[in-house]
Tab-separated table of C-alpha atoms in Angstrom:
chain	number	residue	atom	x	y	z
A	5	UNK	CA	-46.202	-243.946	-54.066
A	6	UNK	CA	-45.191	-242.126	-50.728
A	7	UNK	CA	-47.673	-240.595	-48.881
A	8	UNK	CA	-47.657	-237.404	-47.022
A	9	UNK	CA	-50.543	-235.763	-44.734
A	10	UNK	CA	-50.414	-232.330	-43.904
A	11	UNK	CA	-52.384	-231.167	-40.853
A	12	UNK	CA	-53.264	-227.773	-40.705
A	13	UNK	CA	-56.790	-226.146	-39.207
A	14	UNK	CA	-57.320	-223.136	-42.178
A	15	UNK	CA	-57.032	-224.241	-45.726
A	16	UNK	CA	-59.059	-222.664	-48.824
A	17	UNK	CA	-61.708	-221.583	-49.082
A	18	UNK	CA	-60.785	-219.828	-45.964
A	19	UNK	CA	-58.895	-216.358	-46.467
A	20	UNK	CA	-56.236	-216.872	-43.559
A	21	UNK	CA	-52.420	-217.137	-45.820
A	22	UNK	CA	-51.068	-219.806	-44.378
A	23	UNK	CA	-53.739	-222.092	-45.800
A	24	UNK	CA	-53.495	-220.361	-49.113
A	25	UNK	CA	-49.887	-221.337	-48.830
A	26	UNK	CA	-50.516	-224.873	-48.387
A	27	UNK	CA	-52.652	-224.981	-51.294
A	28	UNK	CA	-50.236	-223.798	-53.171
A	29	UNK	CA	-47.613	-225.930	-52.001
A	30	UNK	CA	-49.651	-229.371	-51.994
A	31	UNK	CA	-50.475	-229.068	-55.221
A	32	UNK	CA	-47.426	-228.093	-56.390
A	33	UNK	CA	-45.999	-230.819	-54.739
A	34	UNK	CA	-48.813	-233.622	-56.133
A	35	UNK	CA	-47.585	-232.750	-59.465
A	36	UNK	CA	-43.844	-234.391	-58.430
A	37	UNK	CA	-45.532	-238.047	-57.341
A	38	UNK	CA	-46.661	-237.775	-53.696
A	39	UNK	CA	-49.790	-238.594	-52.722
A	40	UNK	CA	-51.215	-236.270	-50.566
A	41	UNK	CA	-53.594	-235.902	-47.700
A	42	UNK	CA	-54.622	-232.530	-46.717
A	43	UNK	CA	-56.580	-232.244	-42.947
A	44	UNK	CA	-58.253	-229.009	-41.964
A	45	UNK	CA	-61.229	-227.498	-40.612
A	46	UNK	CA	-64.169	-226.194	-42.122
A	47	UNK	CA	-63.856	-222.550	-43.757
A	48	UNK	CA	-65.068	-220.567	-40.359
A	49	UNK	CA	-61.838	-217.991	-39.627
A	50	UNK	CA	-62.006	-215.452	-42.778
A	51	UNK	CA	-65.111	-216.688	-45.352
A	52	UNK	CA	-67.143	-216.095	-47.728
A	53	UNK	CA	-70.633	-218.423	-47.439
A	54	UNK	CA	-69.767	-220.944	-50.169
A	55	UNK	CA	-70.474	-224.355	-50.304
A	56	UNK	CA	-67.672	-226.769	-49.641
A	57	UNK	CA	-67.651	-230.555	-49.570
A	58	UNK	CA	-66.023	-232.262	-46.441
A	59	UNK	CA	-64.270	-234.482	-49.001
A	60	UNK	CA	-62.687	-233.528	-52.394
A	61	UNK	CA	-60.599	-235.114	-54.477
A	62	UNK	CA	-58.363	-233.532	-57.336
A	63	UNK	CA	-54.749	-233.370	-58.489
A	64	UNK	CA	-53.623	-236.673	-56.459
A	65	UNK	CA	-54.788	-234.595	-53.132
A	66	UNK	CA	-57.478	-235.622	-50.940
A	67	UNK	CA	-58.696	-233.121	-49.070
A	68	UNK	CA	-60.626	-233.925	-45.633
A	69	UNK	CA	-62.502	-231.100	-43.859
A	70	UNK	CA	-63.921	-231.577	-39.761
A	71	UNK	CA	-67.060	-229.064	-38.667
A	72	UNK	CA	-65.161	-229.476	-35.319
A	73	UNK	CA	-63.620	-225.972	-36.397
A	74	UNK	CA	-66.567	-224.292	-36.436
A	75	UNK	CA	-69.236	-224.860	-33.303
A	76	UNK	CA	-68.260	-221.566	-31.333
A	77	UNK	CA	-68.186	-218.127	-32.400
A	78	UNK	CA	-65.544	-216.251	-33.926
A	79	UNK	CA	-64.350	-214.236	-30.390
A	80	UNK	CA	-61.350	-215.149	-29.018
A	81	UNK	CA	-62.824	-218.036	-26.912
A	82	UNK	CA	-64.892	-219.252	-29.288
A	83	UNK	CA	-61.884	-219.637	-31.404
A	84	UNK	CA	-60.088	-220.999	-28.964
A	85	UNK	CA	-62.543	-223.977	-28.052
A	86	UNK	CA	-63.129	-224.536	-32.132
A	87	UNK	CA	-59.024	-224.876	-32.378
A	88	UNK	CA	-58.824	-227.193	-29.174
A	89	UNK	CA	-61.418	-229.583	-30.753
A	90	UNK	CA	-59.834	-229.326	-34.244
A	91	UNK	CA	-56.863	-230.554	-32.295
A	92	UNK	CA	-58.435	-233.463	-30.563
A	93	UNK	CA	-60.354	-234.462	-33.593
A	94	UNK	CA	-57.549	-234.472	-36.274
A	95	UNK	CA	-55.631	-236.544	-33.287
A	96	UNK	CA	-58.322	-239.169	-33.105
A	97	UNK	CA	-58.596	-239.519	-36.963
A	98	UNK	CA	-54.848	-240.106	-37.475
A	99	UNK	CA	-54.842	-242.536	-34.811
A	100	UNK	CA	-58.217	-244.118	-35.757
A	101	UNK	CA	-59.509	-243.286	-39.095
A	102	UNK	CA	-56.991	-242.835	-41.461
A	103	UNK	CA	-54.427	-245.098	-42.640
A	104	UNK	CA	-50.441	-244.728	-41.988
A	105	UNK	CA	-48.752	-241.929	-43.957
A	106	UNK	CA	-45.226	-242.357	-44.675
A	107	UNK	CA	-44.988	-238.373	-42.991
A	108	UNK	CA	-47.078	-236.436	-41.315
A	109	UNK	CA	-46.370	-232.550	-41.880
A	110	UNK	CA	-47.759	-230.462	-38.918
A	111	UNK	CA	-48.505	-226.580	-38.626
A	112	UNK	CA	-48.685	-223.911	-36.281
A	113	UNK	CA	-52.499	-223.276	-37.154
A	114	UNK	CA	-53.815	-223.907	-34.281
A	115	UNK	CA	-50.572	-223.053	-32.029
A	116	UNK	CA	-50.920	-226.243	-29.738
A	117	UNK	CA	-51.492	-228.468	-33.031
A	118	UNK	CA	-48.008	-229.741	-32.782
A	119	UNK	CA	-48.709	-231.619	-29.592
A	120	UNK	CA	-50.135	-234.208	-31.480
A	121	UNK	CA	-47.633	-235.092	-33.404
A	122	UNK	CA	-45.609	-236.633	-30.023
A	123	UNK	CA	-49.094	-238.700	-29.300
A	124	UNK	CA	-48.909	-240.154	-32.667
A	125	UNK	CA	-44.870	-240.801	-33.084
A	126	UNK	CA	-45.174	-242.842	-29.681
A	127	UNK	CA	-48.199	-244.675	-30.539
A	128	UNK	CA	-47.964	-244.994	-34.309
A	129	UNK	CA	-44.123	-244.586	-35.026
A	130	UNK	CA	-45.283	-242.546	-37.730
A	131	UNK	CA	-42.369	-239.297	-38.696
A	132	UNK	CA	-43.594	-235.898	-38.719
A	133	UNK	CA	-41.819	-232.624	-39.698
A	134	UNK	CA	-43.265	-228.698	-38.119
A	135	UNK	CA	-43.702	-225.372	-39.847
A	136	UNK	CA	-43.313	-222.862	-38.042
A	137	UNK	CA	-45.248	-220.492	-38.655
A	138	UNK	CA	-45.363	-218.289	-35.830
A	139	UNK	CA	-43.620	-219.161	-32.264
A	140	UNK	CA	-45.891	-219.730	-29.160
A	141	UNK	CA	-45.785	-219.834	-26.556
A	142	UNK	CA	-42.911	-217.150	-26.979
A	143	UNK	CA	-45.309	-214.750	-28.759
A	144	UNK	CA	-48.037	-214.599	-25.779
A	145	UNK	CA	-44.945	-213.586	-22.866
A	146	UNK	CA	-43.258	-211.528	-24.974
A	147	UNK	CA	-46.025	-209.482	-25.920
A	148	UNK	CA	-46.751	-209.440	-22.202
A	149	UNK	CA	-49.968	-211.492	-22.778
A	150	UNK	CA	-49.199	-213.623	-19.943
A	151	UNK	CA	-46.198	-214.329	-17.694
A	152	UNK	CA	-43.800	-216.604	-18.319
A	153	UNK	CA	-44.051	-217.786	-15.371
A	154	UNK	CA	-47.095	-218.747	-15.710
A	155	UNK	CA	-47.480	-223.107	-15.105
A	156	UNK	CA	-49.210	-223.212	-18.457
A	157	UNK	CA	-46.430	-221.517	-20.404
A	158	UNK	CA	-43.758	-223.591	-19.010
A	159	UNK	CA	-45.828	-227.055	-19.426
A	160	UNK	CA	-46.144	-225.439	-22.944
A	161	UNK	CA	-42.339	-225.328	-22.966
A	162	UNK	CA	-41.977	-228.314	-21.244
A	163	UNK	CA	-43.887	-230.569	-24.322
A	164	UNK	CA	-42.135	-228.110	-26.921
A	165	UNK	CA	-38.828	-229.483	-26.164
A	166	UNK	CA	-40.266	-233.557	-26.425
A	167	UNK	CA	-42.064	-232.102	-29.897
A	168	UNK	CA	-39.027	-230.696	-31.392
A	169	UNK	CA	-36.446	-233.363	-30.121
A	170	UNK	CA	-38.427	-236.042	-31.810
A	171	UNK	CA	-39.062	-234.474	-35.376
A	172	UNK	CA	-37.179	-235.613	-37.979
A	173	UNK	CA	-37.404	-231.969	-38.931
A	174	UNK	CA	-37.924	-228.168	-38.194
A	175	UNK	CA	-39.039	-225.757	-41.029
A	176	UNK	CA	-38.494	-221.701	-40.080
A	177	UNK	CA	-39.661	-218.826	-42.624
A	178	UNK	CA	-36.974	-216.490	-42.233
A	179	UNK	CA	-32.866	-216.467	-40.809
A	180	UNK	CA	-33.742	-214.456	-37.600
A	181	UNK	CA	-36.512	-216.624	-36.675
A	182	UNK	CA	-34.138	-219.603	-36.959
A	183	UNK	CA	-31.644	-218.473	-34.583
A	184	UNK	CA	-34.050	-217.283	-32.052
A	185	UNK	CA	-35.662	-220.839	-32.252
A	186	UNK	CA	-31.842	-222.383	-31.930
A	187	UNK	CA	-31.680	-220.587	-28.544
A	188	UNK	CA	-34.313	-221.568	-27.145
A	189	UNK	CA	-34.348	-225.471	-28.339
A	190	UNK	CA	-30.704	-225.771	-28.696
A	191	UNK	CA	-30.897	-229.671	-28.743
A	192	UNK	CA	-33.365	-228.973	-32.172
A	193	UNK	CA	-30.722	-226.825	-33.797
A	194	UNK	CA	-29.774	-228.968	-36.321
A	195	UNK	CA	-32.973	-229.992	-37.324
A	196	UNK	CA	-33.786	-226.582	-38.588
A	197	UNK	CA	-34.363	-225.839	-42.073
A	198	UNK	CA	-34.996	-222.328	-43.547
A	199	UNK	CA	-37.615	-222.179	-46.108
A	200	UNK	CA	-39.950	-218.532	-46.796
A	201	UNK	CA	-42.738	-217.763	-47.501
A	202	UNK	CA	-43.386	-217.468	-51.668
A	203	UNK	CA	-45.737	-215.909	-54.294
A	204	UNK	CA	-47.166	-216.877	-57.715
A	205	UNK	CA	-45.527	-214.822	-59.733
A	206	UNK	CA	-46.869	-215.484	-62.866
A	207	UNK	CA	-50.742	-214.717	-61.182
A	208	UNK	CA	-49.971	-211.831	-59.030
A	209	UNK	CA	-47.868	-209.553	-61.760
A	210	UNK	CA	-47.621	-205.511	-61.980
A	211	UNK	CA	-51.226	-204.136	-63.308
A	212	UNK	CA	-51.370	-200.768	-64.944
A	213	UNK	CA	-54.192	-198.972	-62.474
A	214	UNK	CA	-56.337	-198.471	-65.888
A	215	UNK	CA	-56.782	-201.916	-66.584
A	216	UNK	CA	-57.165	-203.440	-62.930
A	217	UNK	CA	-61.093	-203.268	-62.394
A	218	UNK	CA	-60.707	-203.823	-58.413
A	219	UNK	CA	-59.380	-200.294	-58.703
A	220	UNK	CA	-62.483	-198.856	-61.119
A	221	UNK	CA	-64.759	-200.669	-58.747
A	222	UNK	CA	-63.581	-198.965	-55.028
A	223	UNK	CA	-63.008	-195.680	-57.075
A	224	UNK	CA	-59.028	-195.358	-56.430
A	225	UNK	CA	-58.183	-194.573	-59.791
A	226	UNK	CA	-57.190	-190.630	-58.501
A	227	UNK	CA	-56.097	-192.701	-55.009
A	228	UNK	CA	-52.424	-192.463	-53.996
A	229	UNK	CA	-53.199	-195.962	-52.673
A	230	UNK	CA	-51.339	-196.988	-49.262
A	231	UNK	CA	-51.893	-200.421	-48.701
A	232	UNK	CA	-52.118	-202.661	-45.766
A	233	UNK	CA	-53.634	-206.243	-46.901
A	234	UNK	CA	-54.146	-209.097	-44.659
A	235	UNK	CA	-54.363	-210.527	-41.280
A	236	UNK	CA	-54.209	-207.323	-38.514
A	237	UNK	CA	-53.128	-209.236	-35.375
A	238	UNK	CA	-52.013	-208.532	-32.622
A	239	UNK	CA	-48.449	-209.339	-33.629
A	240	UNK	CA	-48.564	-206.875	-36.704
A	241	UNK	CA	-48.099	-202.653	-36.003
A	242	UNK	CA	-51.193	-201.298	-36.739
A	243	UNK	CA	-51.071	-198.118	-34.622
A	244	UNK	CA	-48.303	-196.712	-36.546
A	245	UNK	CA	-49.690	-196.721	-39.674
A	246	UNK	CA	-52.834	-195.090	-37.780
A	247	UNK	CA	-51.035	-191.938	-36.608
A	248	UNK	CA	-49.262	-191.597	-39.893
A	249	UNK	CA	-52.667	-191.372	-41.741
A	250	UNK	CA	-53.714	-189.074	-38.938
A	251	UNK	CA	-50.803	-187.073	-40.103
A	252	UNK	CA	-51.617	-187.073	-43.676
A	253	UNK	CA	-55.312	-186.780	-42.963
A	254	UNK	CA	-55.723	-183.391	-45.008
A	255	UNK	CA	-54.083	-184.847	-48.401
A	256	UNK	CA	-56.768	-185.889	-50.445
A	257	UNK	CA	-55.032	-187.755	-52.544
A	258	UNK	CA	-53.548	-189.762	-50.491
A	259	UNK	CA	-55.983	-192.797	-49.097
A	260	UNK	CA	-55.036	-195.714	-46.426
A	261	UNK	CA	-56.791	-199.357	-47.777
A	262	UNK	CA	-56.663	-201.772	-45.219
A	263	UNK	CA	-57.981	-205.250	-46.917
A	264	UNK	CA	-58.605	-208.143	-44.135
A	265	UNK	CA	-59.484	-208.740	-40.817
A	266	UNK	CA	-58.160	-209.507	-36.857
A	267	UNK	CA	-57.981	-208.782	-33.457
A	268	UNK	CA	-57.256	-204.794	-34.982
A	269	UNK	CA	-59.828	-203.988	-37.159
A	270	UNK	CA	-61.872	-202.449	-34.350
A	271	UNK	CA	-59.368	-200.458	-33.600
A	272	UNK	CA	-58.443	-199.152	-37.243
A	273	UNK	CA	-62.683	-198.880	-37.304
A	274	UNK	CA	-62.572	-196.494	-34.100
A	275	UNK	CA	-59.443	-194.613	-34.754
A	276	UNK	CA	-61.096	-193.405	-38.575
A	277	UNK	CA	-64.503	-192.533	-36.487
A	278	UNK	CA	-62.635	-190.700	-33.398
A	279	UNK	CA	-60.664	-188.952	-35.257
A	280	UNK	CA	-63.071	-187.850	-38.663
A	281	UNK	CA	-60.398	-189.786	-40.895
A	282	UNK	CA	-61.869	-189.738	-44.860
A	283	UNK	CA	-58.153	-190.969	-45.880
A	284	UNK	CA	-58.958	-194.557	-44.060
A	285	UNK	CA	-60.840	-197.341	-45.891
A	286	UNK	CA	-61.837	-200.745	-44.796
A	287	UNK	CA	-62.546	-203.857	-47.114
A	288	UNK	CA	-63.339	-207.595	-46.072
A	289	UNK	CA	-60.672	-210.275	-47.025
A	290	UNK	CA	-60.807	-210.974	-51.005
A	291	UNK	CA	-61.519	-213.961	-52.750
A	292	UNK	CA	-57.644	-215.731	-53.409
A	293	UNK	CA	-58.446	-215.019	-57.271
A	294	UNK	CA	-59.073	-211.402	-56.618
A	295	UNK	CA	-55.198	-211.107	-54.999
A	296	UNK	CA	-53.662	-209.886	-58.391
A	297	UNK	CA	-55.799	-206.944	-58.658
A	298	UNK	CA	-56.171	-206.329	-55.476
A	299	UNK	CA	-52.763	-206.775	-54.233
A	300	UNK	CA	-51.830	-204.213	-57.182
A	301	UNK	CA	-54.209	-201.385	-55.629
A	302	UNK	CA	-51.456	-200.321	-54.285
A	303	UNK	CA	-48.760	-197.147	-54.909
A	304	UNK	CA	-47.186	-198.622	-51.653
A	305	UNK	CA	-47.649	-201.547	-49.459
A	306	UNK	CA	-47.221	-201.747	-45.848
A	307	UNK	CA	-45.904	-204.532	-43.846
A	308	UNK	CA	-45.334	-204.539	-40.197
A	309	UNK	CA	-44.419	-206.624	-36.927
A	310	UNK	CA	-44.954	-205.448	-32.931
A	311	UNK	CA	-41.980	-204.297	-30.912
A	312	UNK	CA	-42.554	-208.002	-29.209
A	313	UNK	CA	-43.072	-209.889	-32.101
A	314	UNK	CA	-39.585	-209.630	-33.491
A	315	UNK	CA	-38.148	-212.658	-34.964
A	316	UNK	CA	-41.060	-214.534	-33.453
A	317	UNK	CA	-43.242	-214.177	-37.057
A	318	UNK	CA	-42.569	-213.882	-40.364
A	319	UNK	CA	-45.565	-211.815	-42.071
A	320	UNK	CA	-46.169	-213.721	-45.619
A	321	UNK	CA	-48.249	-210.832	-46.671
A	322	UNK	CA	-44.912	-209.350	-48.116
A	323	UNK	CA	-44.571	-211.761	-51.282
A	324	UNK	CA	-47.902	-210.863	-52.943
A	325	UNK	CA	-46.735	-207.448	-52.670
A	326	UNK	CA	-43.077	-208.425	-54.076
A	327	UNK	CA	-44.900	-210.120	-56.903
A	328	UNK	CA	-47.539	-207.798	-57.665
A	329	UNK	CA	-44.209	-204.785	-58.094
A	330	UNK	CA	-45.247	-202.560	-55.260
A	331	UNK	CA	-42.834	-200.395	-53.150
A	332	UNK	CA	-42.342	-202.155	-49.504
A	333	UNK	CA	-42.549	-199.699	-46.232
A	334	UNK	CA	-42.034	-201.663	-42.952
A	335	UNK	CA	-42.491	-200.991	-39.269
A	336	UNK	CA	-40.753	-203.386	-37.064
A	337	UNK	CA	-37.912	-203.505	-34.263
A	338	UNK	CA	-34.483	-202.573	-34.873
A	339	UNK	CA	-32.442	-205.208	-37.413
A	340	UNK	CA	-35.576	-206.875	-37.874
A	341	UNK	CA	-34.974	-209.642	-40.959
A	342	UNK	CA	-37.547	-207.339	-42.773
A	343	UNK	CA	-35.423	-204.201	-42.295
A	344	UNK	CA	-32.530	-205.662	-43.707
A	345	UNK	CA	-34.563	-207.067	-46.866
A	346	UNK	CA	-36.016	-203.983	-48.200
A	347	UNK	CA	-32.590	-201.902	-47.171
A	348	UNK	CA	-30.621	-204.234	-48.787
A	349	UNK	CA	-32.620	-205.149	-51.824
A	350	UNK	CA	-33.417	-201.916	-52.400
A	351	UNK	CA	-37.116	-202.306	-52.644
A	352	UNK	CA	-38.878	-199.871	-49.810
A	353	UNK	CA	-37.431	-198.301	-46.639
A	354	UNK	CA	-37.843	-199.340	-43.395
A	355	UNK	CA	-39.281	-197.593	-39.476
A	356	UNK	CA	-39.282	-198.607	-36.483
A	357	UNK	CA	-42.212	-198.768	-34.339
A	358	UNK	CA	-44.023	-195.433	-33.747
A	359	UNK	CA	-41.748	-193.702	-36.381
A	360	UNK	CA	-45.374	-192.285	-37.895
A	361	UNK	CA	-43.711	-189.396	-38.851
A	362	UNK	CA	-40.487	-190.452	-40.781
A	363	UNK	CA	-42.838	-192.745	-42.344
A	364	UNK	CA	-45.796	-189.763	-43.149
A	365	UNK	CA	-42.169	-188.300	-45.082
A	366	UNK	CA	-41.601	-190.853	-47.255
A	367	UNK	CA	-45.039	-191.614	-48.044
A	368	UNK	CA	-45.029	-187.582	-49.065
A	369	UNK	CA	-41.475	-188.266	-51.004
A	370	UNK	CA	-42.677	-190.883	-52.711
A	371	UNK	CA	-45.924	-189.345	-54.023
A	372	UNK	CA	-44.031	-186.769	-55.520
A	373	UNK	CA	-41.154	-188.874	-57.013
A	374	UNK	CA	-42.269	-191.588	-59.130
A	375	UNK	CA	-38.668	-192.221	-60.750
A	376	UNK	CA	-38.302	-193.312	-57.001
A	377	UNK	CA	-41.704	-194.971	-56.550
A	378	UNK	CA	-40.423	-197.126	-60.153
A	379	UNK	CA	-37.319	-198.629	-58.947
A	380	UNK	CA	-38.675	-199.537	-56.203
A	381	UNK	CA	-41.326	-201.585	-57.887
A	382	UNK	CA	-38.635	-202.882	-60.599
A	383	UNK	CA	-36.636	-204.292	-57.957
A	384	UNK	CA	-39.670	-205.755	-55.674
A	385	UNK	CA	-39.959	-207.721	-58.686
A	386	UNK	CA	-36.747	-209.095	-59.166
A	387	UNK	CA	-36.175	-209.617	-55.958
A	388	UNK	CA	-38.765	-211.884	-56.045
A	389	UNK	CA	-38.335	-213.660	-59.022
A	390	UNK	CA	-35.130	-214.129	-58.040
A	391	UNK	CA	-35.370	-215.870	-54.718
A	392	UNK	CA	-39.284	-216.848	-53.633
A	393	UNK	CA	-41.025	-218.364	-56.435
A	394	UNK	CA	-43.165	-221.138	-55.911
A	395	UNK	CA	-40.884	-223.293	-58.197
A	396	UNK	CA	-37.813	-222.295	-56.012
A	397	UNK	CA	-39.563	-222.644	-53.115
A	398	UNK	CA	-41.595	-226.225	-53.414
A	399	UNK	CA	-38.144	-227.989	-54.653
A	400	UNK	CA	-36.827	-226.776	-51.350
A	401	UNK	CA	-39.834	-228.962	-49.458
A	402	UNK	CA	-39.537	-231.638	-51.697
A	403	UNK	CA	-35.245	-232.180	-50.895
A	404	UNK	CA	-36.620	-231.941	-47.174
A	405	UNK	CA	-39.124	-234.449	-47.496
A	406	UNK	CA	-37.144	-236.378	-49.795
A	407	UNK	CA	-34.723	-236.975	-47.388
A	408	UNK	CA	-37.043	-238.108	-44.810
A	409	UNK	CA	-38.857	-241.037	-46.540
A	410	UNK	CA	-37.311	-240.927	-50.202
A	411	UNK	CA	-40.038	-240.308	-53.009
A	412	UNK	CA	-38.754	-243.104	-55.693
């Protein structure tokens, strides 16, 4: 039996989506005959205090857990430092520790995590394929975080081009991100493989708001729910949404849920206080089998990106809101991917960043229209079914690592 070990520094029980993903998709994938190795850190990032074993095995995956994740604090250094020894330590145990895998499948959680796939490939001949998850060092200059001239960001660059060139190959979540990535590694083009982001539909499924008791609980039930769940980084439009509530601040009907945590919850904190908001409400990150009530909270769901963040990301938040039926608003650049997907689809509208107002109108429109408010949830839910499933979606990894190292 081939064996595959994916390397990624958030996995469940931590909140943060991309290791929800790869839950998903591991044991999705255990079920087809590959034996699976799953490294990570210790839940630290978005948790709940649970207990969790540093080694568990189920469903042909072992799963191996490092407390390297978790000596500093949770500030941006702190995380930092935890993510640079997560790095050093998951390089030490593949070279070290842990036998040979037949492919080793690298994230972008932590951003420089990648790096260690070259080390390995030269010293251990051993194939590895990315997921991209989000682009750095691109992100950081082009949301003017540092230069790009800066002698770190073009080393950065300089070992991103050895990474890429020597992967057998290069998974993207969306189109746009694809050919942005093909610019800038053009020798990596054809590596590149397109593959979203998914849902479990058949968990996270439209909830009538009388039966859903996440609803009863936070007293929404007479809530015209606008919903924002997930990470709020600094890649995500936050201050939009902000001075649309601000707008809407004397409808009492109407109530802004943010559900999650990041660099901008202070600022959705302050923003409520400053400005007196009662139509702003802030929960913690819920447990992953809360998601299907809490994901269908919602009247409408908002998902955004930051006028530099365009076709750099690929915010996964918006499949649990396809699957759980709710309207889509987004706020991101012009002909953002995520533009054209509700537009086309029919299954929300689109803004563009700092269009509070337009997007203060619709909110209005749809409260008042719920003919509208239903065909847009129909068709979230087709949509979905239709194209991001986590049946469609894990035979797409399996072809790709089929073709690598063969399964039978």
């Amino acid at each position: 039996m081939k064996k595959v070990t994916f390397i990624s520094q958030f996995f469940p029980p931590d909140f943060a989506a991309t290791g929800q993903l790869l839950d998903r998709l591991t044991i999705k994938l255990s079920y087809l005959g590959i034996k699976l190795v799953i490294f990570s850190g210790m839940p630290f990032y978005a948790f709940k205090n649970k207990r969790v074993n540093r080694y568990e095995y189920k469903n042909n995956r072992l799963i191996l857990r490092t407390r390297f994740s978790t000596f500093f604090g949770k500030k941006f250094y702190g995380r930092g430092i935890n993510s640079f020894l997560f790095t050093i330590n998951a390089l030490y145990n593949l070279l070290f520790i842990y036998p040979k895998s037949d492919l080793l499948i690298f994230t972008t959680e932590p951003p420089f995590l990648p790096f260690i796939a070259i080390v390995n490939y030269f010293l251990k001949k051993t194939k590895y394929l990315l997921i991209i998850y989000d682009s750095y060092p691109n992100i950081l200059f082009e949301n003017k975080l540092i230069k790009k001239e800066n002698l770190i960001i073009k080393f950065w660059l300089f070992l991103n081009k050895n990474v890429y060139k020597n992967a057998e190959k290069i998974i993207l979540l969306s189109k746009p991100m694809a050919e942005k990535f093909a610019d800038d590694y053009p020798s990596s083009k054809e590596k590149i493989e397109i593959i979203p982001s998914w849902a479990n539909v058949n968990t996270i499924k439209p909830l009538p708001k009388e039966n859903n008791w996440f609803i009863k609980k936070h007293k929404l039930i007479n809530k015209f729910v606008i919903l924002y769940s997930g990470n709020q980084g600094r890649c995500h439009d936050i201050q939009t949404i902000l001075d649309a509530a601000l707008r809407l601040k004397n409808h009492e009907k109407i109530l802004f849920l943010f559900i999650g945590g990041g660099y901008q919850n202070k600022l959705i904190t302050q923003f409520k206080n400053i400005n007196k908001l009662n139509n702003i409400e802030l929960l913690g990150y819920q447990d992953y089998e809360d998601l299907p009530f809490s994901l269908t909270s919602g009247d409408l769901a908002l998902v955004s990106i930051a006028e530099g963040a365009a076709n750099l990301v690929a915010p996964s938040k918006l499949y649990g809101h396809l699957a759980a039926g709710t309207p889509i608003g987004v706020i991101s650049p012009a002909n953002s991917y995520l533009e054209k997907l509700v537009t086309f689809n029919k299954i929300g509208k689109s803004f563009r960043n700092g269009e509070s107002k337009k997007l203060k109108e619709w909110i209005l429109n749809l409260y008042e229209d719920e003919e509208s408010k239903i065909i847009y949830s129909e068709n979230s839910r087709e949509f979905i079914i239709n194209n991001f499933t986590e049946e469609i979606i894990t035979k797409k990894y399996y072809d790709v690592i089929h073709s690598i190292i063969g399964i039978h």
